[in-house]
mmCIF file of C-alpha atoms in Angstrom:
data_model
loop_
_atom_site.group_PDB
_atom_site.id
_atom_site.type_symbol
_atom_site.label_atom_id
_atom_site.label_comp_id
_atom_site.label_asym_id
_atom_site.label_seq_id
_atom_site.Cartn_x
_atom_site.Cartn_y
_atom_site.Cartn_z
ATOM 1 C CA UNK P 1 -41.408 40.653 26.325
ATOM 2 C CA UNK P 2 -41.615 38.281 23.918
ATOM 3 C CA UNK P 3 -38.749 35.398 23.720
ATOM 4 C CA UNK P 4 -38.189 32.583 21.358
ATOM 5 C CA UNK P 5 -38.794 28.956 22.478
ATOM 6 C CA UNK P 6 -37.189 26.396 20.332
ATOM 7 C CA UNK P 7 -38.093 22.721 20.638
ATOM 8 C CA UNK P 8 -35.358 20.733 21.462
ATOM 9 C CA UNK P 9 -32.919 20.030 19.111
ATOM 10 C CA UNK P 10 -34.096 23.100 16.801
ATOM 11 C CA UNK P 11 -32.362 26.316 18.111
ATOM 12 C CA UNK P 12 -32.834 29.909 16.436
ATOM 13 C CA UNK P 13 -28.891 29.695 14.827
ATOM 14 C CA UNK P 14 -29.266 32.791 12.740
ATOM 15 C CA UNK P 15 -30.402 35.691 14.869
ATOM 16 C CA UNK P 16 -33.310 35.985 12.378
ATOM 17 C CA UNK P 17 -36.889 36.637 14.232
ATOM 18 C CA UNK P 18 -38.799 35.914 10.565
ATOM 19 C CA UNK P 19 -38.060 32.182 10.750
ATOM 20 C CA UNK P 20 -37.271 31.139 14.060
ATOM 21 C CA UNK P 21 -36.053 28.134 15.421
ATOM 22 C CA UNK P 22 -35.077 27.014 11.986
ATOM 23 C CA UNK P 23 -32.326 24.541 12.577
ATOM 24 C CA UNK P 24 -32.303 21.243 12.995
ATOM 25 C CA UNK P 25 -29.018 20.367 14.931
ATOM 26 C CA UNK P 26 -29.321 16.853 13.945
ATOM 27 C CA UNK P 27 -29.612 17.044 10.795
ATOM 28 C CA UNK P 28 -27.908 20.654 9.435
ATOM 29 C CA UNK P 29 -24.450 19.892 8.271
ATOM 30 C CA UNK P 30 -23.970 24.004 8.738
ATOM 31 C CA UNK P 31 -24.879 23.643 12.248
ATOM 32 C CA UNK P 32 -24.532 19.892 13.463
ATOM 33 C CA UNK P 33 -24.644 19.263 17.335
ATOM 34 C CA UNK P 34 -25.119 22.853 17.727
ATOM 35 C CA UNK P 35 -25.188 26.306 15.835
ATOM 36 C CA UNK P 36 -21.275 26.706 15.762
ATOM 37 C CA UNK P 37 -20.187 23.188 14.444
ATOM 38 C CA UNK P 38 -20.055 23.207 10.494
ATOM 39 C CA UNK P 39 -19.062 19.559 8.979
ATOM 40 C CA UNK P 40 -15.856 20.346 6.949
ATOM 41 C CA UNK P 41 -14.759 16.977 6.086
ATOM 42 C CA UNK P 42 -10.947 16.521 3.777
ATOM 43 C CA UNK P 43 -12.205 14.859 0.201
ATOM 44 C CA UNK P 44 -15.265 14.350 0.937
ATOM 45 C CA UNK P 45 -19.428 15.068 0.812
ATOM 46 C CA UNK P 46 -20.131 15.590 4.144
ATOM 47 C CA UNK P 47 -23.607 15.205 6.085
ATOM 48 C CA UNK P 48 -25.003 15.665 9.555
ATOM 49 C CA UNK P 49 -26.201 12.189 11.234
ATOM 50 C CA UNK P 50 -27.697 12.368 14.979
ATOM 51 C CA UNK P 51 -25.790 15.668 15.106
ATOM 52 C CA UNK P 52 -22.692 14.479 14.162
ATOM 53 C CA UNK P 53 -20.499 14.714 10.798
ATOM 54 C CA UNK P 54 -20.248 12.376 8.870
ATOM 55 C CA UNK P 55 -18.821 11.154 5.160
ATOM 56 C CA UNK P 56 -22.138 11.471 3.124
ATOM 57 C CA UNK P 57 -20.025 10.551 -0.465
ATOM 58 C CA UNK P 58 -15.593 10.565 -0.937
ATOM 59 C CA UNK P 59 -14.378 12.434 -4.012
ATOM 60 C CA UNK P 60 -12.162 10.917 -5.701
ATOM 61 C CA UNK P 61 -9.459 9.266 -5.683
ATOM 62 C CA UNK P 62 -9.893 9.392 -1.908
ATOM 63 C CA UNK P 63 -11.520 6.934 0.474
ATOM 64 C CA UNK P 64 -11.916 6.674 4.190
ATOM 65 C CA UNK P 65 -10.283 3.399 4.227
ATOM 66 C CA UNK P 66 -9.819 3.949 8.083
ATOM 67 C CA UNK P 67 -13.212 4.166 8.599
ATOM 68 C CA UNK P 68 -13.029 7.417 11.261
ATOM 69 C CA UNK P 69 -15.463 10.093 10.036
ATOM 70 C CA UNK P 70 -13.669 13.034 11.692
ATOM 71 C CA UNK P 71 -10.527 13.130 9.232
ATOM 72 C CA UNK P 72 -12.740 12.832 6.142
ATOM 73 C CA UNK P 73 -11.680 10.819 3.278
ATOM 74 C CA UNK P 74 -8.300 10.462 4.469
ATOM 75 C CA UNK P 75 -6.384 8.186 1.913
ATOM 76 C CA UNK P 76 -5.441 8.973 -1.732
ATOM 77 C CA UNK P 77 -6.049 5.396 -3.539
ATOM 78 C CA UNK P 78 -3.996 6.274 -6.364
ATOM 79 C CA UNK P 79 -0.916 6.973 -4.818
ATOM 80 C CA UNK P 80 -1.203 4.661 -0.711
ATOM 81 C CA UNK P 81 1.188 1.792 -1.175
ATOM 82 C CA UNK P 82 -1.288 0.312 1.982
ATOM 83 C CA UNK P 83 -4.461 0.940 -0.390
ATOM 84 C CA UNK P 84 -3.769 0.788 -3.388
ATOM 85 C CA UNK P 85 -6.886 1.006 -6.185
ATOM 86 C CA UNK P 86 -9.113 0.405 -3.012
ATOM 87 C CA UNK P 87 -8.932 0.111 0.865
ATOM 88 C CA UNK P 88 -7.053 -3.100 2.364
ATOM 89 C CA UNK P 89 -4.894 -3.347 -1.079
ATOM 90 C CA UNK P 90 -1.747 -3.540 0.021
ATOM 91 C CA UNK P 91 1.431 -3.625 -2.403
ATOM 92 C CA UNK P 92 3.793 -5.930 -1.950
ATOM 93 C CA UNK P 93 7.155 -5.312 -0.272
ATOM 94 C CA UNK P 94 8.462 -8.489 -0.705
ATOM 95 C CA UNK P 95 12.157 -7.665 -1.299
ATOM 96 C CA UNK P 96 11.616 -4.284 -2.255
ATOM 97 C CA UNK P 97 10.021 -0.869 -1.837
ATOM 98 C CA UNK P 98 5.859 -0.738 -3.057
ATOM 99 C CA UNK P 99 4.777 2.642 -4.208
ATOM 100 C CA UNK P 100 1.271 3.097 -5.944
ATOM 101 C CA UNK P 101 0.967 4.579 -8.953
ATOM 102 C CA UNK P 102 -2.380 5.671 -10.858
ATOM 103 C CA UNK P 103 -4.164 3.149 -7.992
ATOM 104 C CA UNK P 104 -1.566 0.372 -9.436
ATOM 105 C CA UNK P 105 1.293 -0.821 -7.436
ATOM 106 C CA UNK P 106 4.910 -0.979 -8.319
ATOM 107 C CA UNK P 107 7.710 -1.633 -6.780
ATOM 108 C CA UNK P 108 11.538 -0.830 -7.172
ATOM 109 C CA UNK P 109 13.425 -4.266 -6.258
ATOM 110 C CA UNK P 110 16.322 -4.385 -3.475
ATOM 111 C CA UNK P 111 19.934 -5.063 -5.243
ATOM 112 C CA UNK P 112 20.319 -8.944 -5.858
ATOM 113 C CA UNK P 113 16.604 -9.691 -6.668
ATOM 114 C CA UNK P 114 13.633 -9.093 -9.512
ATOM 115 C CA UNK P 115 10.635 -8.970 -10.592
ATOM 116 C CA UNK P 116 10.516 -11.598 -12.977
ATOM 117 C CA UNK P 117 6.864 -13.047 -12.991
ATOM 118 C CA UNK P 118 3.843 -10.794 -13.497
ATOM 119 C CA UNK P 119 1.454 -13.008 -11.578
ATOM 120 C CA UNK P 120 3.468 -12.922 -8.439
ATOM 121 C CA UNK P 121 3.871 -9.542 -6.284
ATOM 122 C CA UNK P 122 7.013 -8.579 -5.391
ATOM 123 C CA UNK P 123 10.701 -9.061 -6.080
ATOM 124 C CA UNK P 124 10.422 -12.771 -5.430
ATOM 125 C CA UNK P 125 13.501 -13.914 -7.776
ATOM 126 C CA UNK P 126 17.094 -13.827 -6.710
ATOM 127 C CA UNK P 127 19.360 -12.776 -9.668
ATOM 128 C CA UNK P 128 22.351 -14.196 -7.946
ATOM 129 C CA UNK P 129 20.992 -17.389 -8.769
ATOM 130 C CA UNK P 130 21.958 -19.872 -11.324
ATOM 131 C CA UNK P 131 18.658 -19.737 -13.074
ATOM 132 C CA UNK P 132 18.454 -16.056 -13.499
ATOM 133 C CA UNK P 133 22.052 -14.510 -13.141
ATOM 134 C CA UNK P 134 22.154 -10.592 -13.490
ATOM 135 C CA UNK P 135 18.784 -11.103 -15.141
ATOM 136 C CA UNK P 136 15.362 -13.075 -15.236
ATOM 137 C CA UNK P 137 16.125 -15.232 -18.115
ATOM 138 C CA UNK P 138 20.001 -15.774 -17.743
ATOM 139 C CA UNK P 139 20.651 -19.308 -16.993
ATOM 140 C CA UNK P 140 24.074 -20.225 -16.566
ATOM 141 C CA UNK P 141 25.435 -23.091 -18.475
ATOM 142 C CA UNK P 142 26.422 -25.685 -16.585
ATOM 143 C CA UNK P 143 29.358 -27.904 -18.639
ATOM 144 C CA UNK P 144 29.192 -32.256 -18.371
ATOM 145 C CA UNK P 145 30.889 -32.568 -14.657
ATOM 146 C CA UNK P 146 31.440 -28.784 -13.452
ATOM 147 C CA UNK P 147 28.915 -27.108 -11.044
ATOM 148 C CA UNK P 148 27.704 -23.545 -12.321
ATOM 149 C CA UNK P 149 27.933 -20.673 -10.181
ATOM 150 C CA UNK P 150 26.173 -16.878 -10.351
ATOM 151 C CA UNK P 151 28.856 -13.997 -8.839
ATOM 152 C CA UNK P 152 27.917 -10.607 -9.238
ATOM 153 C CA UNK P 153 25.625 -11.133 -12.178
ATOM 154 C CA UNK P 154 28.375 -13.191 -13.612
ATOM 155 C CA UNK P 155 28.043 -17.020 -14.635
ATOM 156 C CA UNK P 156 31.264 -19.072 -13.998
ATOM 157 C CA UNK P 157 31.656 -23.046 -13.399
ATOM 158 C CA UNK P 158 33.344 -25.367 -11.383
ATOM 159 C CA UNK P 159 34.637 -28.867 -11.983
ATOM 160 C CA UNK P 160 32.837 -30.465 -8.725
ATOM 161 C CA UNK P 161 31.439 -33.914 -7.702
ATOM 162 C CA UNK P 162 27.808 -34.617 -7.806
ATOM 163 C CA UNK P 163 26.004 -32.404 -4.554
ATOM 164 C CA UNK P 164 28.659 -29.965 -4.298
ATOM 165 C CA UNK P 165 29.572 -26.784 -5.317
ATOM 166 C CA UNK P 166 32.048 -23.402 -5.527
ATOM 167 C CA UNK P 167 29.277 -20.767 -4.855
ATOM 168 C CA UNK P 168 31.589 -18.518 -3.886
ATOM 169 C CA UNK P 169 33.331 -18.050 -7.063
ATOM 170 C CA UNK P 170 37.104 -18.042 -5.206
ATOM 171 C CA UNK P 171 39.336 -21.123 -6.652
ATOM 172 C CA UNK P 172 38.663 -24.452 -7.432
ATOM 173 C CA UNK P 173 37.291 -25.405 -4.081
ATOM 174 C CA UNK P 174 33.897 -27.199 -3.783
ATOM 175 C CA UNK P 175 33.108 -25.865 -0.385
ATOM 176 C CA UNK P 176 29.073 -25.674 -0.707
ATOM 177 C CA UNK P 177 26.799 -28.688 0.137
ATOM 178 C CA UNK P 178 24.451 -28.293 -2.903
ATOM 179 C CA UNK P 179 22.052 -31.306 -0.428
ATOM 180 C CA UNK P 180 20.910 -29.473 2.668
ATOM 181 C CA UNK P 181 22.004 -26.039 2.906
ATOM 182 C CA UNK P 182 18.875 -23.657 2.357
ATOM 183 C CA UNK P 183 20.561 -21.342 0.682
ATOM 184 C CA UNK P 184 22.100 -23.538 -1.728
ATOM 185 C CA UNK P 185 19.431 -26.015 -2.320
ATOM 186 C CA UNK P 186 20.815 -27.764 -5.386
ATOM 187 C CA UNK P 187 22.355 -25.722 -6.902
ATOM 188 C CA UNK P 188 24.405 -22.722 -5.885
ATOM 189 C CA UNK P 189 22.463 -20.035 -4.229
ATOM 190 C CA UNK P 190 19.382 -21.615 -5.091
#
């Protein structure tokens, strides 16, 4: 009787007797590591490498930013806060929420704080501070001997000696070390 003898590595995977032993398990992305396996990859090109899938090409906007073959191109970079544009580019959280956006981060800023310079990521300005009060460009005034103070996006001022002042708003009292409290470093809630 005669039988089929396939080289290693080059099985018959179609049942068809007129070209035998046709398939190259190492190679075949329709058969890779043996006749069943076929490479279907998420987002991406796939190819067969030492019969095993692998990413041959992404399509866009996707990447395989975690480097694993066997989940494809896993990542959308337009829309992964953690990769962003490309893979590693992570959007700032800095007192706030990142989202990505058309592979461009943005974020939505946590109540009390803005983002008030473009070159810096993040919400990195306070807007219950003196300097930016409610807003990025509202400075409060600060009158010849009174201490200005930033409540609830409000600007108010207190008659205080030099180094001290009523952060809190409440009275007349000048209750805040303006000298060595971190919070309050020169001026209130600074």
């Amino acid at each position: 009787k005669c039988e089929t003898s396939s080289i290693e590595g080059t099985p018959e995977c179609h049942g068809e007797t007129e070209m035998e032993c046709e398939t190259n398990l190492l190679t075949d992305w329709m058969h890779c590591g043996d006749c069943d396996t076929v490479c279907q990859l998420a987002h991406a090109e796939q190819s067969c490498v030492s019969g095993r899938c692998m990413v041959a090409r992404c399509t866009e906007p996707y990447d395989n930013c975690n480097g694993n073959s066997e989940d494809g191109c896993e990542t959308n970079l337009d829309t992964t806060a953690t990769d962003c544009g490309m893979c590693g580019t992570e959007c700032s959280d800095l007192n706030g929420t990142p989202s990505c956006e058309d592979a461009g981060c943005l974020i939505e800023c946590d109540e009390g704080f803005a983002d008030c310079d473009p070159d810096r990521p993040g919400c990195e300005r306070s807007v219950n501070d003196v300097l930016s009060c409610g807003d990025c460009d509202n400075e409060c005034p600060s009158p010849p001997g009174e201490t200005a103070f930033c409540l609830d996006g409000e600007c108010g001022s207190t008659p205080c000696p030099a180094g001290l002042g009523n952060c809190d708003g409440q009275g007349d009292t000048c209750e805040q070390d303006l000298t060595s409290d971190i919070a309050n470093c020169g001026r209130c809630n600074g």
